[in-house]
XYZ file of C-alpha atoms in Angstrom:
473
model
C 12.890 40.545 -5.023
C 15.927 38.491 -3.839
C 17.770 36.048 -1.145
C 20.409 35.236 -0.853
C 19.557 31.105 0.990
C 22.025 27.924 -0.116
C 18.809 27.686 -0.837
C 17.307 26.075 -3.718
C 13.712 28.190 -4.261
C 12.175 24.792 -4.690
C 13.278 23.700 -1.300
C 12.437 26.100 0.849
C 10.755 25.551 3.317
C 6.787 26.987 4.724
C 9.099 28.848 7.370
C 11.709 30.110 5.258
C 8.306 31.177 1.988
C 6.823 33.278 5.089
C 9.320 34.758 6.664
C 11.456 35.683 2.804
C 7.901 37.281 1.703
C 7.695 38.730 5.076
C 10.646 40.921 4.284
C 9.979 41.505 0.674
C 13.219 39.282 0.865
C 11.743 36.702 -2.466
C 8.929 36.526 -4.755
C 6.572 33.972 -4.666
C 6.469 34.242 -8.354
C 10.156 33.302 -8.504
C 9.545 30.233 -5.890
C 6.817 28.688 -8.159
C 9.293 29.751 -11.460
C 11.606 27.529 -9.188
C 9.368 24.934 -9.181
C 7.968 24.713 -12.435
C 11.787 24.474 -13.538
C 11.842 21.343 -10.986
C 9.329 19.742 -12.029
C 9.794 20.283 -15.762
C 12.882 18.565 -14.930
C 12.413 15.607 -12.637
C 8.688 15.050 -14.779
C 10.085 12.639 -18.156
C 11.502 10.043 -15.454
C 9.413 10.439 -12.023
C 5.888 11.418 -13.387
C 5.406 11.644 -10.263
C 1.937 14.509 -11.400
C -0.648 15.682 -13.156
C -2.291 19.579 -14.174
C 1.135 20.874 -13.967
C 0.158 23.787 -15.363
C 3.075 25.940 -15.284
C 1.355 29.434 -16.406
C -1.400 28.845 -14.123
C 0.973 28.332 -10.979
C 2.427 32.089 -12.063
C -0.740 33.316 -11.892
C -1.617 32.454 -8.430
C 1.924 33.486 -7.094
C 1.330 37.348 -9.241
C -2.195 37.751 -6.798
C 0.259 36.478 -3.990
C 3.194 38.693 -4.461
C 0.802 41.712 -4.890
C -0.361 40.578 -1.447
C 2.160 40.307 0.451
C 3.331 44.122 -1.510
C 0.147 45.525 0.082
C 1.461 43.574 3.799
C -2.297 41.833 3.347
C -1.076 38.330 3.069
C -4.573 35.777 3.277
C -2.183 33.648 5.909
C 0.605 31.563 6.526
C 0.420 29.834 3.347
C 0.556 32.307 1.106
C 1.331 32.034 -1.856
C 3.646 28.969 -1.270
C 3.204 26.087 -3.364
C 1.452 23.119 -2.697
C 0.121 19.471 -4.895
C -3.078 17.912 -4.521
C -3.800 13.834 -5.195
C -6.039 12.938 -8.178
C -8.940 11.988 -5.140
C -9.730 15.154 -3.500
C -11.371 17.287 -5.702
C -10.296 21.032 -7.712
C -12.781 23.418 -8.647
C -12.500 22.794 -12.572
C -10.411 20.013 -13.627
C -11.403 16.667 -13.620
C -11.046 13.329 -10.621
C -10.398 10.120 -12.753
C -9.151 8.748 -9.525
C -5.934 6.730 -11.358
C -8.223 5.859 -13.423
C -9.178 4.913 -17.875
C -12.330 3.927 -17.076
C -14.062 7.181 -16.337
C -14.967 9.992 -18.152
C -13.254 13.927 -17.588
C -16.066 14.900 -16.067
C -15.376 18.355 -15.104
C -15.906 18.829 -10.969
C -18.075 22.129 -9.629
C -16.631 21.576 -6.332
C -12.826 22.019 -4.100
C -12.473 19.020 -1.562
C -12.020 21.031 1.540
C -8.378 20.861 1.819
C -8.422 22.409 -1.774
C -11.219 25.074 -0.234
C -9.186 25.620 2.528
C -5.216 26.080 0.551
C -7.062 28.312 -2.081
C -9.177 30.155 0.525
C -5.081 30.620 2.582
C -3.414 31.454 -0.970
C -0.933 28.694 -1.817
C -0.053 28.355 -4.959
C -1.782 24.740 -6.922
C 1.910 23.609 -8.988
C 0.124 20.368 -10.031
C -2.501 17.242 -9.002
C 0.085 14.406 -8.114
C -1.611 10.462 -9.118
C -2.055 7.795 -7.869
C -3.176 4.167 -8.654
C -6.434 2.968 -9.761
C -9.158 4.053 -7.795
C -6.544 4.179 -5.189
C -6.777 0.594 -4.402
C -3.003 -0.024 -5.119
C 1.115 0.273 -3.393
C 1.781 1.554 -5.890
C 1.613 3.638 -8.853
C 1.035 1.210 -11.648
C -2.279 3.459 -13.285
C -4.310 2.655 -16.579
C -4.283 6.708 -16.887
C -1.569 8.230 -15.038
C 1.855 7.381 -15.917
C 3.684 5.045 -14.351
C 5.091 6.975 -11.410
C 8.436 6.183 -9.869
C 10.685 6.515 -6.739
C 13.497 8.966 -6.973
C 15.996 7.301 -5.271
C 14.969 4.284 -7.435
C 13.971 4.765 -10.152
C 13.203 1.293 -11.079
C 11.058 0.911 -7.526
C 7.523 2.467 -6.492
C 7.518 5.151 -4.625
C 3.851 3.314 -2.828
C 0.447 3.853 -3.096
C -2.366 5.148 -3.585
C -0.654 8.604 -2.070
C 1.740 7.238 -5.630
C 2.596 11.153 -6.290
C 2.710 12.825 -3.701
C 4.770 10.743 -1.917
C 7.822 11.144 -5.475
C 6.582 14.459 -5.154
C 7.871 15.591 -1.974
C 10.740 13.730 -2.205
C 11.971 15.299 -6.013
C 11.291 19.193 -3.795
C 8.556 19.622 -6.141
C 7.622 22.555 -3.356
C 7.556 21.811 0.080
C 3.751 21.505 0.749
C 1.834 17.606 -1.363
C -1.409 16.699 -0.122
C -2.252 13.043 0.247
C -5.076 10.446 1.759
C -5.272 7.689 3.854
C -7.379 3.822 4.274
C -5.122 1.203 5.144
C -1.530 3.429 4.785
C -1.618 5.405 1.330
C 0.192 8.427 3.086
C 2.786 6.374 5.076
C 3.102 4.005 3.246
C 4.929 6.853 0.328
C 6.067 8.656 2.357
C 8.138 5.478 4.405
C 9.587 3.961 0.672
C 10.239 7.925 -0.243
C 12.189 9.179 2.994
C 9.534 11.735 3.476
C 7.158 12.862 6.431
C 3.906 12.646 7.289
C 0.702 12.564 8.995
C -2.381 9.900 8.998
C -4.279 12.591 11.131
C -6.947 11.451 13.588
C -10.008 10.141 11.373
C -12.152 13.394 10.846
C -9.424 15.949 11.865
C -9.350 16.822 8.173
C -13.019 17.506 6.553
C -13.648 16.033 3.399
C -16.658 16.022 0.815
C -16.824 12.510 1.073
C -16.088 10.679 4.200
C -15.588 6.808 4.519
C -14.610 4.250 7.832
C -11.255 4.551 8.193
C -9.943 7.544 5.478
C -8.156 10.460 6.588
C -6.713 13.613 4.155
C -2.553 14.743 5.387
C -0.071 16.318 4.598
C 3.592 14.730 3.222
C 6.761 16.979 3.341
C 10.024 16.538 4.229
C 10.131 18.094 7.624
C 7.827 17.951 10.295
C 7.564 21.775 10.617
C 6.052 22.087 7.203
C 2.927 19.393 8.071
C 2.479 20.643 11.172
C 1.669 24.371 8.938
C -0.494 22.233 6.635
C -2.410 21.246 9.232
C -2.772 24.720 10.905
C -4.431 25.321 7.751
C -6.338 22.464 6.341
C -7.087 20.672 10.227
C -10.313 23.549 9.816
C -14.277 22.657 9.654
C -16.759 22.305 6.881
C -20.112 20.831 7.620
C -19.405 18.670 3.928
C -18.197 16.413 6.197
C -20.605 14.440 8.851
C -18.283 13.158 10.376
C -16.207 15.973 10.794
C -14.337 15.994 14.359
C -15.099 19.747 16.981
C -13.742 22.288 14.963
C -10.051 21.922 17.176
C -8.688 24.523 20.469
C -5.088 23.133 18.259
C -2.326 25.426 18.256
C -0.371 23.511 15.596
C 2.928 26.430 15.937
C 2.809 24.705 19.428
C 5.332 21.396 17.158
C 8.537 23.327 17.639
C 9.376 20.826 21.123
C 13.474 20.105 20.791
C 14.473 16.715 22.013
C 13.478 16.462 25.693
C 10.153 16.239 24.536
C 10.271 12.529 24.547
C 11.874 12.200 28.518
C 9.888 10.165 30.513
C 7.461 8.889 28.122
C 5.883 5.092 27.864
C 6.587 4.401 24.168
C 5.685 0.919 22.933
C 8.003 -1.369 20.345
C 5.875 -2.553 17.945
C 7.583 -5.339 15.601
C 5.661 -7.921 15.190
C 2.432 -7.020 13.021
C 1.226 -10.372 13.179
C -0.185 -10.727 10.088
C 1.349 -10.430 6.271
C 5.076 -10.290 4.786
C 8.050 -11.319 7.423
C 9.848 -8.408 9.217
C 12.780 -7.103 6.564
C 15.839 -8.118 8.483
C 17.306 -3.545 7.426
C 14.274 -2.289 8.545
C 13.715 -4.369 11.385
C 17.969 -3.493 12.159
C 17.023 0.073 11.869
C 13.874 0.004 13.875
C 15.798 -1.367 16.323
C 18.568 0.223 16.918
C 16.152 4.125 16.593
C 14.356 2.444 19.668
C 17.072 2.402 21.497
C 18.009 6.217 20.209
C 14.407 7.294 21.482
C 15.556 5.403 24.968
C 18.602 7.094 25.148
C 17.118 10.447 24.998
C 14.838 9.048 27.701
C 11.702 7.353 26.427
C 10.816 4.487 28.639
C 10.386 1.399 25.954
C 8.509 -1.291 26.657
C 7.714 -3.928 24.097
C 4.051 -5.441 22.506
C 2.790 -8.137 21.304
C 1.138 -8.438 17.655
C -2.227 -7.012 18.288
C -3.595 -7.680 14.218
C -4.557 -11.144 12.942
C -4.429 -12.785 9.427
C -8.109 -12.823 9.498
C -8.013 -9.104 10.610
C -6.533 -7.891 7.202
C -8.080 -10.840 5.342
C -11.485 -9.799 6.475
C -10.641 -6.066 5.211
C -9.521 -7.266 1.778
C -12.333 -9.630 1.559
C -15.295 -6.507 2.139
C -12.744 -4.474 0.541
C -13.134 -6.470 -2.655
C -17.062 -6.798 -1.905
C -16.821 -2.747 -2.111
C -15.068 -2.657 -5.444
C -17.208 -5.479 -7.048
C -20.262 -4.269 -6.743
C -19.452 -0.964 -8.540
C -16.971 -2.605 -11.080
C -20.344 -4.230 -11.966
C -22.565 -1.476 -12.423
C -19.765 -0.527 -14.987
C -20.538 -1.286 -18.819
C -18.714 -4.148 -19.652
C -16.430 -2.050 -22.072
C -16.139 0.554 -19.486
C -15.570 -2.581 -16.467
C -12.260 -3.589 -19.308
C -10.294 -0.405 -18.648
C -9.863 -0.637 -15.262
C -6.168 -2.623 -14.627
C -6.587 -6.442 -15.070
C -4.866 -6.763 -11.244
C -7.763 -4.372 -9.276
C -10.109 -6.347 -11.679
C -9.541 -10.115 -10.666
C -9.425 -8.811 -6.957
C -12.686 -6.999 -7.009
C -14.985 -10.232 -9.177
C -13.212 -12.580 -6.811
C -15.851 -11.629 -4.442
C -18.652 -11.626 -7.301
C -19.409 -15.918 -4.737
C -18.987 -14.051 -1.770
C -22.584 -14.803 0.525
C -23.382 -12.211 3.094
C -22.720 -13.575 6.199
C -18.847 -14.356 4.396
C -19.509 -10.033 4.459
C -20.781 -9.626 7.533
C -17.949 -11.416 9.809
C -14.875 -10.558 6.767
C -17.111 -6.210 7.897
C -16.178 -7.330 11.335
C -12.726 -7.104 11.894
C -12.869 -3.970 11.271
C -14.194 -3.750 15.029
C -12.252 -6.392 16.607
C -8.407 -4.581 14.725
C -9.917 -1.187 15.877
C -10.461 -2.749 19.212
C -7.164 -4.889 19.766
C -5.483 -1.709 18.229
C -6.556 0.859 21.192
C -6.845 -2.193 24.228
C -2.883 -3.049 23.139
C -1.849 0.503 22.404
C -3.771 2.513 25.390
C -1.658 2.314 28.862
C 1.245 3.832 25.993
C 1.294 7.910 24.848
C 3.195 7.025 22.178
C 3.595 3.525 19.853
C 6.249 3.026 17.130
C 7.149 0.682 14.747
C 8.034 -0.162 11.437
C 6.510 1.689 9.220
C 6.158 -1.777 6.148
C 7.967 -4.546 6.298
C 8.581 -4.344 3.253
C 11.848 -2.551 1.387
C 9.751 -0.818 -1.858
C 8.741 -2.957 -5.215
C 9.676 -2.989 -8.614
C 7.695 0.009 -10.168
C 5.717 -1.927 -11.998
C 4.133 -4.286 -9.831
C 0.970 -3.283 -8.172
C 1.693 -4.704 -4.655
C 4.225 -5.697 -2.892
C 3.639 -8.945 -3.470
C 2.311 -8.529 -6.965
C -0.704 -10.413 -6.791
C -4.522 -9.494 -5.970
C -5.373 -13.056 -3.959
C -2.682 -10.936 -1.623
C -2.896 -7.635 -2.057
C -2.670 -6.723 1.594
C 0.181 -8.399 3.426
C 2.407 -4.784 3.393
C -0.301 -3.017 6.258
C -0.073 -5.201 8.657
C 1.341 -2.338 11.116
C -0.802 0.964 9.100
C -3.428 -0.582 8.258
C -4.717 -1.164 11.980
C -4.468 2.774 13.311
C -7.394 3.427 10.809
C -10.433 1.897 11.681
C -8.236 3.177 15.881
C -8.700 6.398 13.633
C -5.175 7.552 15.866
C -3.062 9.203 13.966
C -0.252 7.949 13.217
C 3.458 9.788 11.576
C 5.632 8.027 9.226
C 9.441 9.769 9.820
C 12.695 8.373 8.637
C 14.997 6.434 10.154
C 17.554 5.424 8.551
C 18.509 3.387 4.927
C 19.173 0.240 3.277
C 22.281 -1.149 2.880
C 21.010 0.200 -1.494
C 20.552 3.176 0.272
C 16.732 3.532 0.169
C 14.863 5.152 3.252
C 12.688 2.977 5.918
C 10.569 4.362 7.350
C 9.415 4.871 11.476
C 5.969 4.192 12.540
C 4.669 7.184 15.387
C 1.559 5.944 16.073
C -0.747 8.026 19.058
C -3.719 8.453 21.003
C -6.610 9.464 19.024
C -7.009 12.926 19.137
C -3.235 13.423 20.270
C -1.906 14.764 16.495
C -0.377 17.551 18.231
C 1.550 15.371 20.425
C 2.347 12.977 17.592
C 3.666 15.499 15.817
C 6.175 16.427 18.481
C 7.559 13.231 19.257
C 8.315 13.545 16.001
C 10.037 16.805 15.657
C 11.172 15.887 18.930
C 13.056 12.652 17.582
C 13.867 14.867 13.634
C 16.268 16.671 16.231
C 18.455 13.484 17.416
C 17.752 11.129 14.499
C 21.253 9.786 11.907
C 22.396 12.322 10.023
C 20.106 11.624 6.913
C 20.863 11.578 3.217
C 20.608 14.253 0.704
C 17.649 14.817 -0.935
C 17.665 12.620 -4.828
C 18.752 14.458 -7.771
C 17.134 14.446 -11.459
C 19.698 12.410 -14.104
C 19.817 15.937 -16.134
C 22.781 13.679 -18.650
C 18.939 11.842 -20.819
């Protein structure tokens, strides 16, 4: 099998791959081999993957090839390469959660996203990296090698879906699965210039559901995220918080720019807490808002709705949760966790019950504030992050464990309100680094967010070429 496409095989999207497989113009084995070669070329400098096993990927691809040749593919994703984040269990593989503190014990089950993708014939080429316990917006880990941003190797890719964001931007195949509890999909998507959808809470089932936590697709295009949603947004009774089985035609994401016309869109430029907004980010988002308004949207700027108390409350509650986990460890195990994480968590040891109750109450306050501020609008657009990506070896943008969440003021409210929210590239800094636009929708309107994203994707400013590895090493 062969194809005449001008794109490298690793860079083909789901629709292109599906059409080429169906026409017998391309084999999943050829594509898996191309992705393997891309990863091998880039990993010495990027460190986005864990459990990169080229032969296992080729074995899966050969099985997919046989199904296509027999005219019996398992679905749209059959033979399509995918990576899955460390913290989403895959049967037979250890799940270190980014930290050297845990023993490497093979998991006995597939997490719901992994199970659905395997059932649909996707080819798992690697797991991707994350920071310790998923509690950092960086690729710094006591277990994984330091993950870097392919646009600038001195910068972080973001986190906690660090490897997934870097892998998508670097062209490690079209599909990558990450997770998000306060911005862990959208922050790396913004800093790596890719697309992601943090879906409505419960839309993609998880085997370990938790308040605000979602899994989601990380891809180069809206189309690839939508088509991954068709696979992973399926029922799994292990998740007691899952939404009813969706009656959603995910292929309906494909709209033209006229979709924007007449939509009521809120422009949210002040998070109300955290770091000040970088002027380059502010300029890119305001320029984008004008472009969306010119396409027919009715734009209205809204005031901040998060507060410093809300952000601090979330921080203190999460500190106590991690403090309890860490205190249960033997001292020699605890010592293996990143010092930044230990200092952050152990600072909660003296918090009173009343203080933690008040901290927990801020999640509810943020939920109420987000819904009240956005309910009159079809969509809300805003920066994803107030800052450009930090140095790669920094644990967080402030690099201060006492100020760890100053960059999530725009993203975290939608985890608490359970609304879908995407990140899509909308511009570049003077240094050529990507800048993400957040698009949030009403709860359950995941398809609407994909459609608005797709409409914007067609009218946004020209995009820079994707980064390439340094082949002069």
